[in-house]
Structures are given as C-alpha cells and as structure tokens.
C-alpha cells in the first residue's frame, strides 16, 4: 500500500536528536490521520545514528531507513530519500528540528487546495550567527541577479512537494545538486509558507563553511551561464579600447605628437582582447555542452486534455 505522505529526513551524526525528531514527527503525522512513512536517510553517520534508526524501524512500522555506505552530503541524502519515497506528497525536513514539524499540517492544507510545491520561507532564523545571516542574504541577492528563473529567497529544503514534481526532479540526473533550485525550476504551482526557523534542537551544525560554499557555488553554476559570458564581454571591451587607442595614436602621429611606446600598450590591449574574445567563444560552446550534459528534460507536462485514454483507442 502506498502511503499518502512520505517524510524524508536526512541524518548525519544526529544521535542526540533522532529520537525526539521521530517522536515529534509521529505526533504530527498521527494527527493528520492518513497513512504515512518516515524515510530516514543515514548519510554515513559515524555515531549511534544507524543503531537508533534500526531500533526505531523495528518498533514503528512507519519508519524506513536508507543507510549510505559513505557520507554523500545533505543534498544527496535528500535525493535518495525522495527516490525511495512512494507517497502522494513528500515532505523534506531536517533531522535537527530546525524546521518545526508542526508546520506540516498547514503545508498539507495548501497541497489539498492544489498547490504542488509548498516551500518553507524563513520569517526569522533563531540562533543563527550574524555571519551566516549576512552571507545568506548576500548570496540570495547574487542568485537573483545571476539566474533568469527567479529563485525564492530565504528558502531552504524544508518543503512539501507533490509526487508529480518529485518525479520531475527524480528525472534530473545531474550530480551537483541544488535541490531547492531544481524544485523551483520544475514549475507547477508553488507557494511559500512563512515560518520561524528554530534553533538547532541539540548538537551542532554539520554544514561546515566548506560545505556551505560548495552548495552556494553549485547553486550558481547549475542555474546560471552568466559567469561564462564574462570573457566575451571583457574581450570585446579590450579589443575596442585597444582599437580606439590605436586610432588616437595614429592621429597623434600624423599631427606630429610623439607617441613613444604607447603603440605597445594599444597592441597589448587588442591582443589580450582577442584572446579573451576567443575564450568567450569557447565558453559559449562549453555552456552548450554543459546544458546538454545536465540532461534535464526539455519540457515538463503537467497534464494533457483531449487525448484518447490509454487502452481505449
Ligand atoms: N546532513 C546530512 N549530511 C551531511 C550534513 C548534514 O544528511 O553531510 C543533514 C543533517 O543531519 C540535518 C540536515 O542535513 O538533518 C541539515 O544539516 P545541519 O542542521 O547540520 O545544517 P544547518 O541547519 O546548520 O544548515
Ligand atoms: Mg540545522
């Protein structure tokens, strides 16, 4: 039997929070009164997380656990959870209870009303450092400028997605995954749900600066080709600047002003400009190769009407 709801919970060394996480999620899900499964993805934890998860699944038939052989990272863990989920709606939530499970019923309500992606949007971030807050703000602004698809700000991976949207993301084989972007890219009806992000319930963040930086760079490189346009722009600029300088020097020369070694400078500008320009052309091809390599679907059909139904031609 397929459950109505699948909850995906990535866990990396979360031994102190897992039991409470399971308790609070179960309370909320029982309250909804529909079938559900809790899919915990043990992302290669090195503490007691796998043992606790196995115990939980022994005592609670709702619990399913995917154990990774090695740490694959948060985005990969969530991807696996979504792959294993069989529910009509899938909720992605952190194990550390920073995203309050109590928001889920509200998400479900919106989903029932026909919204296919209900993403949590942070109204406040409790217990986050000044540094994290500022870098996040700056990053979202940069993303908005670099990408044509408008990505929602202050949005993490906490969200409810309809099976149909999950299927689209399942069909996107890219390795560098920026899931919030991929869900946004899929289209369909998407709505934010404001919530207050809590402090980490216990333990500490597993997102090191390095992991955060990687996620940030993945976000930009997976959804924007604009950085690749830089060489062409610079190339055109320097070539024109060099040619104009040459023209000025020519006029100066003809009117008898000494130009000295300025010729060399002008020549350098034109030469570097052409090199950058050629790099820009190569970047144009690379950007096409990259688009192809991502292997994303060309279009996403939400529904069709008027076609004969399967089996009754
Ligand atoms: N996580 C994971 N693999 C990792 C790092 C984190 O599965 O390599 C999980 C972690 O257990 C938690 C969620 O991803 O459920 C968010 O991580 P964390 O709370 O450490 O990040 P933060 O909230 O500080 O951004
Ligand atoms: Mg957290």
PDB file of C-alpha atoms in Angstrom, residues 36-246:
ATOM      1  CA  UNK A  36       2.453   7.945   6.088  1.00  0.00           C
ATOM      2  CA  UNK A  37       6.017   6.710   6.025  1.00  0.00           C
ATOM      3  CA  UNK A  38       9.077   8.252   7.655  1.00  0.00           C
ATOM      4  CA  UNK A  39      12.128   7.771   5.463  1.00  0.00           C
ATOM      5  CA  UNK A  40      15.316   8.394   7.381  1.00  0.00           C
ATOM      6  CA  UNK A  41      18.456   8.559   5.281  1.00  0.00           C
ATOM      7  CA  UNK A  42      21.525   7.780   7.325  1.00  0.00           C
ATOM      8  CA  UNK A  43      24.162   9.712   5.426  1.00  0.00           C
ATOM      9  CA  UNK A  44      27.122   7.594   6.537  1.00  0.00           C
ATOM     10  CA  UNK A  45      26.907   8.629  10.194  1.00  0.00           C
ATOM     11  CA  UNK A  46      29.770   7.584  12.415  1.00  0.00           C
ATOM     12  CA  UNK A  47      27.917   7.783  15.733  1.00  0.00           C
ATOM     13  CA  UNK A  48      24.987   5.788  17.087  1.00  0.00           C
ATOM     14  CA  UNK A  49      22.539   7.164  14.490  1.00  0.00           C
ATOM     15  CA  UNK A  50      22.306   3.923  12.441  1.00  0.00           C
ATOM     16  CA  UNK A  51      21.680   1.810  15.547  1.00  0.00           C
ATOM     17  CA  UNK A  52      18.972   4.150  16.814  1.00  0.00           C
ATOM     18  CA  UNK A  53      17.339   4.265  13.377  1.00  0.00           C
ATOM     19  CA  UNK A  54      17.273   0.474  13.115  1.00  0.00           C
ATOM     20  CA  UNK A  55      15.679   0.285  16.560  1.00  0.00           C
ATOM     21  CA  UNK A  56      13.073   2.837  15.568  1.00  0.00           C
ATOM     22  CA  UNK A  57      12.173   0.908  12.449  1.00  0.00           C
ATOM     23  CA  UNK A  58      11.801  -2.277  14.494  1.00  0.00           C
ATOM     24  CA  UNK A  59       9.325  -0.639  16.826  1.00  0.00           C
ATOM     25  CA  UNK A  60       7.456   1.531  14.353  1.00  0.00           C
ATOM     26  CA  UNK A  61       6.197   0.141  11.032  1.00  0.00           C
ATOM     27  CA  UNK A  62       6.090   3.666   9.604  1.00  0.00           C
ATOM     28  CA  UNK A  63       9.853   4.002   9.772  1.00  0.00           C
ATOM     29  CA  UNK A  64      12.032   3.115   6.795  1.00  0.00           C
ATOM     30  CA  UNK A  65      15.768   3.654   6.793  1.00  0.00           C
ATOM     31  CA  UNK A  66      18.225   4.034   3.946  1.00  0.00           C
ATOM     32  CA  UNK A  67      21.790   3.582   5.149  1.00  0.00           C
ATOM     33  CA  UNK A  68      24.506   5.120   2.999  1.00  0.00           C
ATOM     34  CA  UNK A  69      27.861   3.348   2.811  1.00  0.00           C
ATOM     35  CA  UNK A  70      29.580   6.716   2.955  1.00  0.00           C
ATOM     36  CA  UNK A  71      28.777  10.340   3.598  1.00  0.00           C
ATOM     37  CA  UNK A  72      27.268  11.743   0.435  1.00  0.00           C
ATOM     38  CA  UNK A  73      26.205  15.140   1.762  1.00  0.00           C
ATOM     39  CA  UNK A  74      22.845  16.635   2.624  1.00  0.00           C
ATOM     40  CA  UNK A  75      21.607  17.180  -0.942  1.00  0.00           C
ATOM     41  CA  UNK A  76      22.456  13.629  -1.966  1.00  0.00           C
ATOM     42  CA  UNK A  77      20.825  12.218   1.171  1.00  0.00           C
ATOM     43  CA  UNK A  78      17.626  14.121   0.409  1.00  0.00           C
ATOM     44  CA  UNK A  79      17.774  12.944  -3.209  1.00  0.00           C
ATOM     45  CA  UNK A  80      17.954   9.322  -2.072  1.00  0.00           C
ATOM     46  CA  UNK A  81      15.074   9.863   0.341  1.00  0.00           C
ATOM     47  CA  UNK A  82      12.935  11.307  -2.437  1.00  0.00           C
ATOM     48  CA  UNK A  83      13.880   8.389  -4.702  1.00  0.00           C
ATOM     49  CA  UNK A  84      12.726   5.885  -2.090  1.00  0.00           C
ATOM     50  CA  UNK A  85       9.566   7.795  -1.202  1.00  0.00           C
ATOM     51  CA  UNK A  86       6.317   6.414  -2.557  1.00  0.00           C
ATOM     52  CA  UNK A  87       3.829   8.878  -1.099  1.00  0.00           C
ATOM     53  CA  UNK A  88       1.440  11.169  -2.917  1.00  0.00           C
ATOM     54  CA  UNK A  89       3.113  14.105  -1.229  1.00  0.00           C
ATOM     55  CA  UNK A  90       6.692  14.227   0.034  1.00  0.00           C
ATOM     56  CA  UNK A  91       7.892  16.425   2.861  1.00  0.00           C
ATOM     57  CA  UNK A  92      11.601  17.155   3.210  1.00  0.00           C
ATOM     58  CA  UNK A  93      12.662  18.135   6.698  1.00  0.00           C
ATOM     59  CA  UNK A  94      15.924  18.382   8.653  1.00  0.00           C
ATOM     60  CA  UNK A  95      16.540  15.960  11.490  1.00  0.00           C
ATOM     61  CA  UNK A  96      17.622  18.682  13.916  1.00  0.00           C
ATOM     62  CA  UNK A  97      14.075  20.057  14.285  1.00  0.00           C
ATOM     63  CA  UNK A  98      15.108  23.488  12.996  1.00  0.00           C
ATOM     64  CA  UNK A  99      12.172  23.204  10.655  1.00  0.00           C
ATOM     65  CA  UNK A 100       9.210  22.729  13.007  1.00  0.00           C
ATOM     66  CA  UNK A 101       7.193  19.594  12.105  1.00  0.00           C
ATOM     67  CA  UNK A 102       4.115  21.415  13.387  1.00  0.00           C
ATOM     68  CA  UNK A 103       4.082  23.419  10.143  1.00  0.00           C
ATOM     69  CA  UNK A 104       3.420  20.265   8.092  1.00  0.00           C
ATOM     70  CA  UNK A 105      -0.405  20.242   8.532  1.00  0.00           C
ATOM     71  CA  UNK A 106      -0.531  23.742   7.080  1.00  0.00           C
ATOM     72  CA  UNK A 107       1.551  22.601   4.110  1.00  0.00           C
ATOM     73  CA  UNK A 108      -0.801  19.672   3.647  1.00  0.00           C
ATOM     74  CA  UNK A 109      -3.777  22.007   3.647  1.00  0.00           C
ATOM     75  CA  UNK A 110      -2.251  24.076   0.831  1.00  0.00           C
ATOM     76  CA  UNK A 111      -1.431  20.894  -1.055  1.00  0.00           C
ATOM     77  CA  UNK A 112      -5.043  19.742  -0.764  1.00  0.00           C
ATOM     78  CA  UNK A 113      -6.024  23.114  -2.209  1.00  0.00           C
ATOM     79  CA  UNK A 114      -3.997  22.313  -5.336  1.00  0.00           C
ATOM     80  CA  UNK A 115      -0.548  23.760  -4.671  1.00  0.00           C
ATOM     81  CA  UNK A 116       2.101  21.299  -5.848  1.00  0.00           C
ATOM     82  CA  UNK A 117       5.088  22.766  -4.030  1.00  0.00           C
ATOM     83  CA  UNK A 118       4.716  24.422  -0.636  1.00  0.00           C
ATOM     84  CA  UNK A 119       8.141  25.679   0.377  1.00  0.00           C
ATOM     85  CA  UNK A 120       9.021  26.922   3.811  1.00  0.00           C
ATOM     86  CA  UNK A 121      10.165  30.519   3.803  1.00  0.00           C
ATOM     87  CA  UNK A 122      12.014  31.699   6.869  1.00  0.00           C
ATOM     88  CA  UNK A 123      10.429  34.606   8.636  1.00  0.00           C
ATOM     89  CA  UNK A 124      13.172  34.564  11.231  1.00  0.00           C
ATOM     90  CA  UNK A 125      16.235  32.488  11.918  1.00  0.00           C
ATOM     91  CA  UNK A 126      16.739  31.882  15.603  1.00  0.00           C
ATOM     92  CA  UNK A 127      20.226  31.192  16.857  1.00  0.00           C
ATOM     93  CA  UNK A 128      21.923  31.811  13.554  1.00  0.00           C
ATOM     94  CA  UNK A 129      25.176  33.745  13.636  1.00  0.00           C
ATOM     95  CA  UNK A 130      25.445  37.254  12.213  1.00  0.00           C
ATOM     96  CA  UNK A 131      27.905  35.877   9.693  1.00  0.00           C
ATOM     97  CA  UNK A 132      25.549  33.172   8.427  1.00  0.00           C
ATOM     98  CA  UNK A 133      22.643  35.605   8.203  1.00  0.00           C
ATOM     99  CA  UNK A 134      24.627  38.201   6.243  1.00  0.00           C
ATOM    100  CA  UNK A 135      26.267  35.719   3.878  1.00  0.00           C
ATOM    101  CA  UNK A 136      22.887  34.105   3.215  1.00  0.00           C
ATOM    102  CA  UNK A 137      21.356  37.478   2.390  1.00  0.00           C
ATOM    103  CA  UNK A 138      24.193  38.414   0.068  1.00  0.00           C
ATOM    104  CA  UNK A 139      24.045  35.056  -1.609  1.00  0.00           C
ATOM    105  CA  UNK A 140      20.336  35.176  -2.319  1.00  0.00           C
ATOM    106  CA  UNK A 141      20.770  38.617  -3.841  1.00  0.00           C
ATOM    107  CA  UNK A 142      23.596  37.385  -6.094  1.00  0.00           C
ATOM    108  CA  UNK A 143      21.491  34.391  -7.142  1.00  0.00           C
ATOM    109  CA  UNK A 144      18.598  36.654  -8.079  1.00  0.00           C
ATOM    110  CA  UNK A 145      20.863  38.644 -10.368  1.00  0.00           C
ATOM    111  CA  UNK A 146      22.622  35.713 -11.953  1.00  0.00           C
ATOM    112  CA  UNK A 147      19.687  33.477 -12.752  1.00  0.00           C
ATOM    113  CA  UNK A 148      16.791  34.112 -15.054  1.00  0.00           C
ATOM    114  CA  UNK A 149      14.494  31.797 -13.158  1.00  0.00           C
ATOM    115  CA  UNK A 150      13.627  33.729 -10.060  1.00  0.00           C
ATOM    116  CA  UNK A 151      14.562  31.640  -7.076  1.00  0.00           C
ATOM    117  CA  UNK A 152      12.735  32.317  -3.857  1.00  0.00           C
ATOM    118  CA  UNK A 153      14.825  33.933  -1.128  1.00  0.00           C
ATOM    119  CA  UNK A 154      15.239  32.674   2.407  1.00  0.00           C
ATOM    120  CA  UNK A 155      14.177  29.245   1.402  1.00  0.00           C
ATOM    121  CA  UNK A 156      15.883  26.017   2.338  1.00  0.00           C
ATOM    122  CA  UNK A 157      14.955  22.476   1.540  1.00  0.00           C
ATOM    123  CA  UNK A 158      12.070  22.284   4.021  1.00  0.00           C
ATOM    124  CA  UNK A 159       9.052  21.816   1.768  1.00  0.00           C
ATOM    125  CA  UNK A 160       6.162  19.665   0.667  1.00  0.00           C
ATOM    126  CA  UNK A 161       6.232  18.519  -2.937  1.00  0.00           C
ATOM    127  CA  UNK A 162       3.637  16.674  -4.918  1.00  0.00           C
ATOM    128  CA  UNK A 163       4.563  13.294  -6.386  1.00  0.00           C
ATOM    129  CA  UNK A 164       4.382  14.808  -9.875  1.00  0.00           C
ATOM    130  CA  UNK A 165       7.041  17.403  -9.082  1.00  0.00           C
ATOM    131  CA  UNK A 166       9.162  14.816  -7.291  1.00  0.00           C
ATOM    132  CA  UNK A 167       9.066  12.747 -10.493  1.00  0.00           C
ATOM    133  CA  UNK A 168      10.496  15.680 -12.454  1.00  0.00           C
ATOM    134  CA  UNK A 169      13.390  16.083 -10.027  1.00  0.00           C
ATOM    135  CA  UNK A 170      13.926  12.306  -9.981  1.00  0.00           C
ATOM    136  CA  UNK A 171      14.426  12.533 -13.740  1.00  0.00           C
ATOM    137  CA  UNK A 172      17.164  15.159 -13.408  1.00  0.00           C
ATOM    138  CA  UNK A 173      20.393  13.170 -13.265  1.00  0.00           C
ATOM    139  CA  UNK A 174      22.810  15.997 -12.501  1.00  0.00           C
ATOM    140  CA  UNK A 175      25.478  15.232  -9.941  1.00  0.00           C
ATOM    141  CA  UNK A 176      25.925  18.693  -8.463  1.00  0.00           C
ATOM    142  CA  UNK A 177      22.533  19.026  -6.907  1.00  0.00           C
ATOM    143  CA  UNK A 178      20.951  22.220  -5.682  1.00  0.00           C
ATOM    144  CA  UNK A 179      17.564  20.807  -4.847  1.00  0.00           C
ATOM    145  CA  UNK A 180      15.733  23.990  -3.915  1.00  0.00           C
ATOM    146  CA  UNK A 181      16.697  25.335  -7.341  1.00  0.00           C
ATOM    147  CA  UNK A 182      15.722  22.126  -9.094  1.00  0.00           C
ATOM    148  CA  UNK A 183      12.283  22.132  -7.489  1.00  0.00           C
ATOM    149  CA  UNK A 184      11.817  25.787  -8.408  1.00  0.00           C
ATOM    150  CA  UNK A 185      12.940  25.031 -11.960  1.00  0.00           C
ATOM    151  CA  UNK A 186      10.308  22.288 -12.339  1.00  0.00           C
ATOM    152  CA  UNK A 187       7.482  24.811 -12.398  1.00  0.00           C
ATOM    153  CA  UNK A 188       3.948  23.848 -11.358  1.00  0.00           C
ATOM    154  CA  UNK A 189       2.066  25.790  -8.737  1.00  0.00           C
ATOM    155  CA  UNK A 190       4.450  26.831  -5.977  1.00  0.00           C
ATOM    156  CA  UNK A 191       3.702  28.833  -2.874  1.00  0.00           C
ATOM    157  CA  UNK A 192       5.737  29.958   0.107  1.00  0.00           C
ATOM    158  CA  UNK A 193       4.686  29.272   3.668  1.00  0.00           C
ATOM    159  CA  UNK A 194       6.194  31.606   6.237  1.00  0.00           C
ATOM    160  CA  UNK A 195       7.606  30.005   9.358  1.00  0.00           C
ATOM    161  CA  UNK A 196      10.032  30.756  12.140  1.00  0.00           C
ATOM    162  CA  UNK A 197      13.171  28.740  11.886  1.00  0.00           C
ATOM    163  CA  UNK A 198      14.107  27.379  15.281  1.00  0.00           C
ATOM    164  CA  UNK A 199      17.459  26.926  16.891  1.00  0.00           C
ATOM    165  CA  UNK A 200      19.061  23.592  16.367  1.00  0.00           C
ATOM    166  CA  UNK A 201      17.408  21.306  18.904  1.00  0.00           C
ATOM    167  CA  UNK A 202      20.708  19.785  20.022  1.00  0.00           C
ATOM    168  CA  UNK A 203      24.131  19.004  18.653  1.00  0.00           C
ATOM    169  CA  UNK A 204      25.847  21.268  16.195  1.00  0.00           C
ATOM    170  CA  UNK A 205      25.614  22.154  12.543  1.00  0.00           C
ATOM    171  CA  UNK A 206      27.205  19.697  10.134  1.00  0.00           C
ATOM    172  CA  UNK A 207      27.305  22.296   7.464  1.00  0.00           C
ATOM    173  CA  UNK A 208      30.867  23.497   7.583  1.00  0.00           C
ATOM    174  CA  UNK A 209      31.849  26.687   5.774  1.00  0.00           C
ATOM    175  CA  UNK A 210      33.319  24.444   3.096  1.00  0.00           C
ATOM    176  CA  UNK A 211      30.051  22.540   2.584  1.00  0.00           C
ATOM    177  CA  UNK A 212      28.095  25.811   2.573  1.00  0.00           C
ATOM    178  CA  UNK A 213      30.426  27.270  -0.017  1.00  0.00           C
ATOM    179  CA  UNK A 214      30.091  24.177  -2.182  1.00  0.00           C
ATOM    180  CA  UNK A 215      26.299  24.392  -2.043  1.00  0.00           C
ATOM    181  CA  UNK A 216      26.433  28.099  -2.883  1.00  0.00           C
ATOM    182  CA  UNK A 217      28.718  27.516  -5.866  1.00  0.00           C
ATOM    183  CA  UNK A 218      26.622  24.553  -7.047  1.00  0.00           C
ATOM    184  CA  UNK A 219      23.587  26.804  -6.965  1.00  0.00           C
ATOM    185  CA  UNK A 220      25.186  29.398  -9.194  1.00  0.00           C
ATOM    186  CA  UNK A 221      26.975  27.071 -11.597  1.00  0.00           C
ATOM    187  CA  UNK A 222      23.962  24.774 -12.033  1.00  0.00           C
ATOM    188  CA  UNK A 223      21.494  27.512 -12.769  1.00  0.00           C
ATOM    189  CA  UNK A 224      23.442  30.318 -14.380  1.00  0.00           C
ATOM    190  CA  UNK A 225      25.509  30.573 -17.517  1.00  0.00           C
ATOM    191  CA  UNK A 226      26.217  34.216 -16.917  1.00  0.00           C
ATOM    192  CA  UNK A 227      29.744  33.763 -15.487  1.00  0.00           C
ATOM    193  CA  UNK A 228      30.670  32.109 -18.786  1.00  0.00           C
ATOM    194  CA  UNK A 229      29.743  35.284 -20.649  1.00  0.00           C
ATOM    195  CA  UNK A 230      32.385  37.304 -18.814  1.00  0.00           C
ATOM    196  CA  UNK A 231      35.329  36.532 -21.136  1.00  0.00           C
ATOM    197  CA  UNK A 232      33.381  37.589 -24.211  1.00  0.00           C
ATOM    198  CA  UNK A 233      32.299  40.864 -22.624  1.00  0.00           C
ATOM    199  CA  UNK A 234      35.834  41.624 -21.424  1.00  0.00           C
ATOM    200  CA  UNK A 235      37.254  40.581 -24.775  1.00  0.00           C
ATOM    201  CA  UNK A 236      35.010  42.912 -26.731  1.00  0.00           C
ATOM    202  CA  UNK A 237      35.732  45.739 -24.295  1.00  0.00           C
ATOM    203  CA  UNK A 238      39.527  45.435 -24.503  1.00  0.00           C
ATOM    204  CA  UNK A 239      39.573  44.971 -28.264  1.00  0.00           C
ATOM    205  CA  UNK A 240      37.513  48.112 -28.784  1.00  0.00           C
ATOM    206  CA  UNK A 241      39.577  50.022 -26.211  1.00  0.00           C
ATOM    207  CA  UNK A 242      42.768  48.906 -27.983  1.00  0.00           C
ATOM    208  CA  UNK A 243      41.480  49.875 -31.426  1.00  0.00           C
ATOM    209  CA  UNK A 244      40.367  53.302 -30.217  1.00  0.00           C
ATOM    210  CA  UNK A 245      43.772  53.846 -28.605  1.00  0.00           C
ATOM    211  CA  UNK A 246      45.416  52.891 -31.899  1.00  0.00           C
TER     212      UNK A 246
END
